[in-house]
PDB file of C-alpha atoms in Angstrom:
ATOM      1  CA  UNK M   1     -67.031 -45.623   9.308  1.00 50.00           C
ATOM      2  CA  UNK M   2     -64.144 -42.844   9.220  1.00 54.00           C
ATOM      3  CA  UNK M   3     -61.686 -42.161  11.141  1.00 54.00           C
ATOM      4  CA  UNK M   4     -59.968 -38.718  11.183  1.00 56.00           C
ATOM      5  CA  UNK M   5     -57.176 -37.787  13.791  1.00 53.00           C
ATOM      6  CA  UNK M   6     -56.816 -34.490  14.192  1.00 53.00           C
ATOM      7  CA  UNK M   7     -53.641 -32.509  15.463  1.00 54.00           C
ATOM      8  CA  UNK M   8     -54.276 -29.800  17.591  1.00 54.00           C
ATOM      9  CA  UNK M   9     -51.074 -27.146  17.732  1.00 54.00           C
ATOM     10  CA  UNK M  10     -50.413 -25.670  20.712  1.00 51.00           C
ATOM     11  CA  UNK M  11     -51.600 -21.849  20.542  1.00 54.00           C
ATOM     12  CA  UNK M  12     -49.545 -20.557  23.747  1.00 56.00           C
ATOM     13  CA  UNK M  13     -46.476 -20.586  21.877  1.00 58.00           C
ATOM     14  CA  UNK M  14     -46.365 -17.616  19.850  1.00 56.00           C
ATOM     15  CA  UNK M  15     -44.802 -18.025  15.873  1.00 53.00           C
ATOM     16  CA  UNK M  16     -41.108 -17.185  14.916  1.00 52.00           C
ATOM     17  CA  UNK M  17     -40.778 -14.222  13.481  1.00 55.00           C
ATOM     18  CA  UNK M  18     -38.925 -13.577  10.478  1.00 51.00           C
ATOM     19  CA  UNK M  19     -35.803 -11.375  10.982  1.00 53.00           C
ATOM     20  CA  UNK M  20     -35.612  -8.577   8.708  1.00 72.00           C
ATOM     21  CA  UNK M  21     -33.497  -7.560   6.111  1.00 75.00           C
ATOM     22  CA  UNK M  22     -32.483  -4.677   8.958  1.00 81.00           C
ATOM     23  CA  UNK M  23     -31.980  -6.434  11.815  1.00 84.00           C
ATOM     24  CA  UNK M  24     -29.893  -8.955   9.780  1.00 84.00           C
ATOM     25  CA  UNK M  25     -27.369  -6.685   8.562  1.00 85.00           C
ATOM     26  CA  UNK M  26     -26.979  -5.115  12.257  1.00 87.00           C
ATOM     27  CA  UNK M  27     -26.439  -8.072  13.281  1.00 87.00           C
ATOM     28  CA  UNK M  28     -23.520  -9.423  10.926  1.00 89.00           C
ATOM     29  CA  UNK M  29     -21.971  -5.716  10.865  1.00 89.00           C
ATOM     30  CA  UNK M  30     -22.069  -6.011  14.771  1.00 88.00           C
ATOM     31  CA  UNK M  31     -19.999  -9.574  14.156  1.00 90.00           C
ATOM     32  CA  UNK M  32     -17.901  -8.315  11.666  1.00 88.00           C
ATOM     33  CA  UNK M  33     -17.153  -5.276  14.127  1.00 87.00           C
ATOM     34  CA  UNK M  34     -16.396  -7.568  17.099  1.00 86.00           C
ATOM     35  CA  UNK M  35     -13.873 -10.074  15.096  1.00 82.00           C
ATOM     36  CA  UNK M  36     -12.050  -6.833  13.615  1.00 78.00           C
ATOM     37  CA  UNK M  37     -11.630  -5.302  17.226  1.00 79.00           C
ATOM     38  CA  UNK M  38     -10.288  -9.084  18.112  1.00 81.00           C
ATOM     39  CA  UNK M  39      -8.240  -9.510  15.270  1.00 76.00           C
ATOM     40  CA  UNK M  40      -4.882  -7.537  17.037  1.00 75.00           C
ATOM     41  CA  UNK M  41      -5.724  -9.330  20.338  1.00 80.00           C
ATOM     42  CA  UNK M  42      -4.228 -12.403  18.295  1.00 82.00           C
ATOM     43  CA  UNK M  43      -0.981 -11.523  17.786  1.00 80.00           C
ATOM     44  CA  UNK M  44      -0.578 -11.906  21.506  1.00 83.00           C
ATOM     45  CA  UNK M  45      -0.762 -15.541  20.674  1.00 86.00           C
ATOM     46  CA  UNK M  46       2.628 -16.987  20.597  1.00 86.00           C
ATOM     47  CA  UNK M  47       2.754 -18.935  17.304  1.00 88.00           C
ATOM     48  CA  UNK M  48       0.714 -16.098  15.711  1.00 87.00           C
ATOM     49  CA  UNK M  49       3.237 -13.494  16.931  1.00 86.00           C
ATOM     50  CA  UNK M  50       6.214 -15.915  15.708  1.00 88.00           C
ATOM     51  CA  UNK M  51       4.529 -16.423  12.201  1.00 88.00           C
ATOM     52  CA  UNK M  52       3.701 -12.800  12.201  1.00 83.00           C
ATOM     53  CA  UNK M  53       7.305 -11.652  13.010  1.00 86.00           C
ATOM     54  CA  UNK M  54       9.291 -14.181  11.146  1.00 88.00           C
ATOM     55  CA  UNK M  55       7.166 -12.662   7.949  1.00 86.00           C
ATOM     56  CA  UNK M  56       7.852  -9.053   8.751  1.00 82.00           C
ATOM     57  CA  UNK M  57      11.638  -9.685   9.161  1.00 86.00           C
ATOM     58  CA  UNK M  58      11.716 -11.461   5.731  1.00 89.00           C
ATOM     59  CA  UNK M  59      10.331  -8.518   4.336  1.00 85.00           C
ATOM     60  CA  UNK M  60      12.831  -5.764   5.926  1.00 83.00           C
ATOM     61  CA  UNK M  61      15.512  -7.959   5.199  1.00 87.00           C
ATOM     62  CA  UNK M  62      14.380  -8.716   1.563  1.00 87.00           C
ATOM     63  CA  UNK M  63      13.656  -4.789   1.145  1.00 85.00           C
ATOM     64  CA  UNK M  64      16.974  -3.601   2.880  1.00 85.00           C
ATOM     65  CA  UNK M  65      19.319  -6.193   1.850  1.00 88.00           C
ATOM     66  CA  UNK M  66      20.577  -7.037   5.472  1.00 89.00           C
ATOM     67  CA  UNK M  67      19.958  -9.875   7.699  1.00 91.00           C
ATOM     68  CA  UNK M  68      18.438  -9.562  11.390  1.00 90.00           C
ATOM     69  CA  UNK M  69      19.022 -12.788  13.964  1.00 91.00           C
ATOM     70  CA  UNK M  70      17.981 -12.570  17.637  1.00 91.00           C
ATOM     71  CA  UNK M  71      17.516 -14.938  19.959  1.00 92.00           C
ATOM     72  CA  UNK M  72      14.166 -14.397  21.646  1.00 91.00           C
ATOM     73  CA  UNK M  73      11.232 -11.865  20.965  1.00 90.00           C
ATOM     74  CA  UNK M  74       8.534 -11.235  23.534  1.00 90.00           C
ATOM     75  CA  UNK M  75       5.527  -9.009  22.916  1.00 88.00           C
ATOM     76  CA  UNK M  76       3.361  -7.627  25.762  1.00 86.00           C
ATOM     77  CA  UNK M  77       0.656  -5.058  25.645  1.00 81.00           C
ATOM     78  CA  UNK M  78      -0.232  -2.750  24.357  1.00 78.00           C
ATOM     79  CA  UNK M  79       2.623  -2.406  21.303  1.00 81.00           C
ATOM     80  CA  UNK M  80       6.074  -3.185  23.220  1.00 88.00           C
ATOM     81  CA  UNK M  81       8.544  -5.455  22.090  1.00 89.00           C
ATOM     82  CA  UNK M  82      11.328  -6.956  23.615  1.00 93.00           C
ATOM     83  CA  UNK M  83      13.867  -8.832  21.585  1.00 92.00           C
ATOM     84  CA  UNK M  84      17.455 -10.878  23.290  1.00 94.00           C
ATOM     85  CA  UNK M  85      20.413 -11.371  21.061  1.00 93.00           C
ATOM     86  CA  UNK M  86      19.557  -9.418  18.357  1.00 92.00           C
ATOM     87  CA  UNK M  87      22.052  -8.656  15.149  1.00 92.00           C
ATOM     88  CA  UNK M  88      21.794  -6.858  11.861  1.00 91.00           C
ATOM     89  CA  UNK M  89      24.391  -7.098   9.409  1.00 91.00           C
ATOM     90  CA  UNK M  90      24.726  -6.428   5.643  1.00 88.00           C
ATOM     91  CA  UNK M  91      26.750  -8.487   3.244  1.00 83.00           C
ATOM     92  CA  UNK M  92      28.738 -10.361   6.704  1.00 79.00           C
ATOM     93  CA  UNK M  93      29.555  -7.155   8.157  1.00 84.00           C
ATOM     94  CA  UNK M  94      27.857  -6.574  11.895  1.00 86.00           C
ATOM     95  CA  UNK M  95      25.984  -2.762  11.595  1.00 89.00           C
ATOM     96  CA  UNK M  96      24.615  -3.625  14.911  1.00 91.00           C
ATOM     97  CA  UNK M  97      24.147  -5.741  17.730  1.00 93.00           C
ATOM     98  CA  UNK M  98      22.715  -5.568  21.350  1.00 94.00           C
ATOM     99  CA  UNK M  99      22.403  -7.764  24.375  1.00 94.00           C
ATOM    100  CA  UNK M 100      18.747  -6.923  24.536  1.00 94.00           C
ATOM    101  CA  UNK M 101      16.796  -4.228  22.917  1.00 92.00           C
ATOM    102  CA  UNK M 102      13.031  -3.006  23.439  1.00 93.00           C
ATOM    103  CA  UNK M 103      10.597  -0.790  21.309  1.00 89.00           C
ATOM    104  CA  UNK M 104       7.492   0.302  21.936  1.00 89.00           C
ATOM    105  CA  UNK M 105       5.268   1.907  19.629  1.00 83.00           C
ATOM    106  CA  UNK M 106       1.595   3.709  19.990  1.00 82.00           C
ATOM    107  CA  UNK M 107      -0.936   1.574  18.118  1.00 77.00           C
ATOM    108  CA  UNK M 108      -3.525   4.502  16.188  1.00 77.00           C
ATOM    109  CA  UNK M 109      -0.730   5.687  14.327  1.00 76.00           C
ATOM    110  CA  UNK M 110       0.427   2.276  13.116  1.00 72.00           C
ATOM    111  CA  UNK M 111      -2.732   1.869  11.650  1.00 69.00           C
ATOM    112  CA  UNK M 112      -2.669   4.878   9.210  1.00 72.00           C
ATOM    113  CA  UNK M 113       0.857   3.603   8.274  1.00 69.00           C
ATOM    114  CA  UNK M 114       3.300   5.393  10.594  1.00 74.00           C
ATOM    115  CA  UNK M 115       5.134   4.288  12.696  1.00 75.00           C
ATOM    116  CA  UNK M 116       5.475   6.563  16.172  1.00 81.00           C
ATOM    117  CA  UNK M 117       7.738   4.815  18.422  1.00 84.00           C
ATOM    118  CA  UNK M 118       7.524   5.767  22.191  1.00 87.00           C
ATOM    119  CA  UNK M 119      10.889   4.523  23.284  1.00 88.00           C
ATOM    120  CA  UNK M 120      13.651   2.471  21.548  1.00 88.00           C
ATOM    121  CA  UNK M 121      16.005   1.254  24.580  1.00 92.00           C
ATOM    122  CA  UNK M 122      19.153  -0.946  23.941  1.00 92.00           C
ATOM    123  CA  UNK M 123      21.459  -2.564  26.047  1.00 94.00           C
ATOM    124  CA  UNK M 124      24.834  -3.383  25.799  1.00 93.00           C
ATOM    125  CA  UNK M 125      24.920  -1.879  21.805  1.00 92.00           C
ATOM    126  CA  UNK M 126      27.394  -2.223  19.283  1.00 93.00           C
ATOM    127  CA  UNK M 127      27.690   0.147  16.152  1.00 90.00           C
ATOM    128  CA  UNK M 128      30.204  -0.459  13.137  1.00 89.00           C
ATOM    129  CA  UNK M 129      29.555   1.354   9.949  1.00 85.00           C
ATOM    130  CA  UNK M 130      32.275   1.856   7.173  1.00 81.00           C
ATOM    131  CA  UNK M 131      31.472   4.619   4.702  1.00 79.00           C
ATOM    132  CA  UNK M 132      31.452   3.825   0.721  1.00 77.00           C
ATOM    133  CA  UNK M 133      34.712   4.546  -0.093  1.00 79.00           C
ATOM    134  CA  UNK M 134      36.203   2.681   3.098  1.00 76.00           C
ATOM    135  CA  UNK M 135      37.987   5.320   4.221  1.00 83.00           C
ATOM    136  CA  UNK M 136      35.803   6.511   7.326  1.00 85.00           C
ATOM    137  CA  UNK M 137      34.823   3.899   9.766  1.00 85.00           C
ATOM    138  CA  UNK M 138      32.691   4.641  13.109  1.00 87.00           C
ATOM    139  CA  UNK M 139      32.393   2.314  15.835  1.00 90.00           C
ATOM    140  CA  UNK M 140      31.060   2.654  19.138  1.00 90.00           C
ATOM    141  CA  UNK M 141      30.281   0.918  22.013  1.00 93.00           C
ATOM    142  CA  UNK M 142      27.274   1.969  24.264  1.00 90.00           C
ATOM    143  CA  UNK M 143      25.635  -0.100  27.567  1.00 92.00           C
ATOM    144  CA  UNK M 144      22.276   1.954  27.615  1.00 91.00           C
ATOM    145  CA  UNK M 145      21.102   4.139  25.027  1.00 89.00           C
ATOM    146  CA  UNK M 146      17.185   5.160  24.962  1.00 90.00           C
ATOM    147  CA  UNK M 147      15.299   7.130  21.884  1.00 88.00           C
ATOM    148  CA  UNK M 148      11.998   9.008  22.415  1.00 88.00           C
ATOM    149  CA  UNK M 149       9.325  10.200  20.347  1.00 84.00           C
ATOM    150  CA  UNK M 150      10.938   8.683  17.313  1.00 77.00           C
ATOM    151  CA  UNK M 151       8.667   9.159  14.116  1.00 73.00           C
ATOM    152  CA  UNK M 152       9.004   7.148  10.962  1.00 65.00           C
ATOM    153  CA  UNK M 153       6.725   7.313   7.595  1.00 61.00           C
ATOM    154  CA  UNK M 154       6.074   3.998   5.859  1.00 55.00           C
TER     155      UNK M 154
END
């Protein structure tokens, strides 16, 4: 006598079907698309914006030779920055200073490597510059200055 057990499988559900090749590559392009778009939405992250910053101002100063302290930097959207206490000196002599200082700057151009700032706005700004041959030196003291439309090429 033989036993056989059979397994019936259940014919309502229907099979898988294979993705193809096409649909595949839509589908990680559409990823790869979404994390890119998300990508500047991080640097409204607080620690990312402080690593991000911190790195950028070791480069300017290690590319200009001066040194930039502030006390607080806040970044709100879309591109505007807002810095307290900030100072910019070159080899111990103060080139600038300001109480507070914000800057905002439009976002397409930035990404083509220019840098079109809307507005630069200080507060309660000191300038000191000494020419070459230390015989010219310019100071000034202003409480509001603002800059438009201010265009630089990287």
């Amino acid at each position: 006598m033989t036993i056989e057990a059979t397994t019936k499988q259940d014919e309502s559900k229907p099979k898988p079907k294979a993705v193809s090749g096409v649909r595949r590559a839509v589908r990680i392009t559409g990823i790869v698309i979404v994390l890119l778009a998300l990508l500047p939405a991080l640097l409204y992250v607080p620690a990312i914006f402080r690593f991000v910053l911190t790195s950028v101002i070791e480069r300017v100063e290690a590319e200009t030779m001066m040194t930039i302290d502030f006390d607080d930097a806040r970044l709100s959207f879309p591109l505007s920055l807002k810095i307290s206490g900030v100072t910019i000196a070159e080899s111990g002599d103060t080139l600038a200073a300001a109480s507070s200082a914000e800057v905002e700057a439009r976002i397409l151009p930035l990404l083509m490597g220019d840098v079109v700032v809307r507005h630069l706005e200080g507060r309660g700004v000191r300038l000191s510059s000494v020419s070459a041959d230390s015989v010219t030196t310019l100071q000034a003291k202003v409480d509001d200055v603002r800059l438009d439309d201010v265009k630089l090429k990287l």
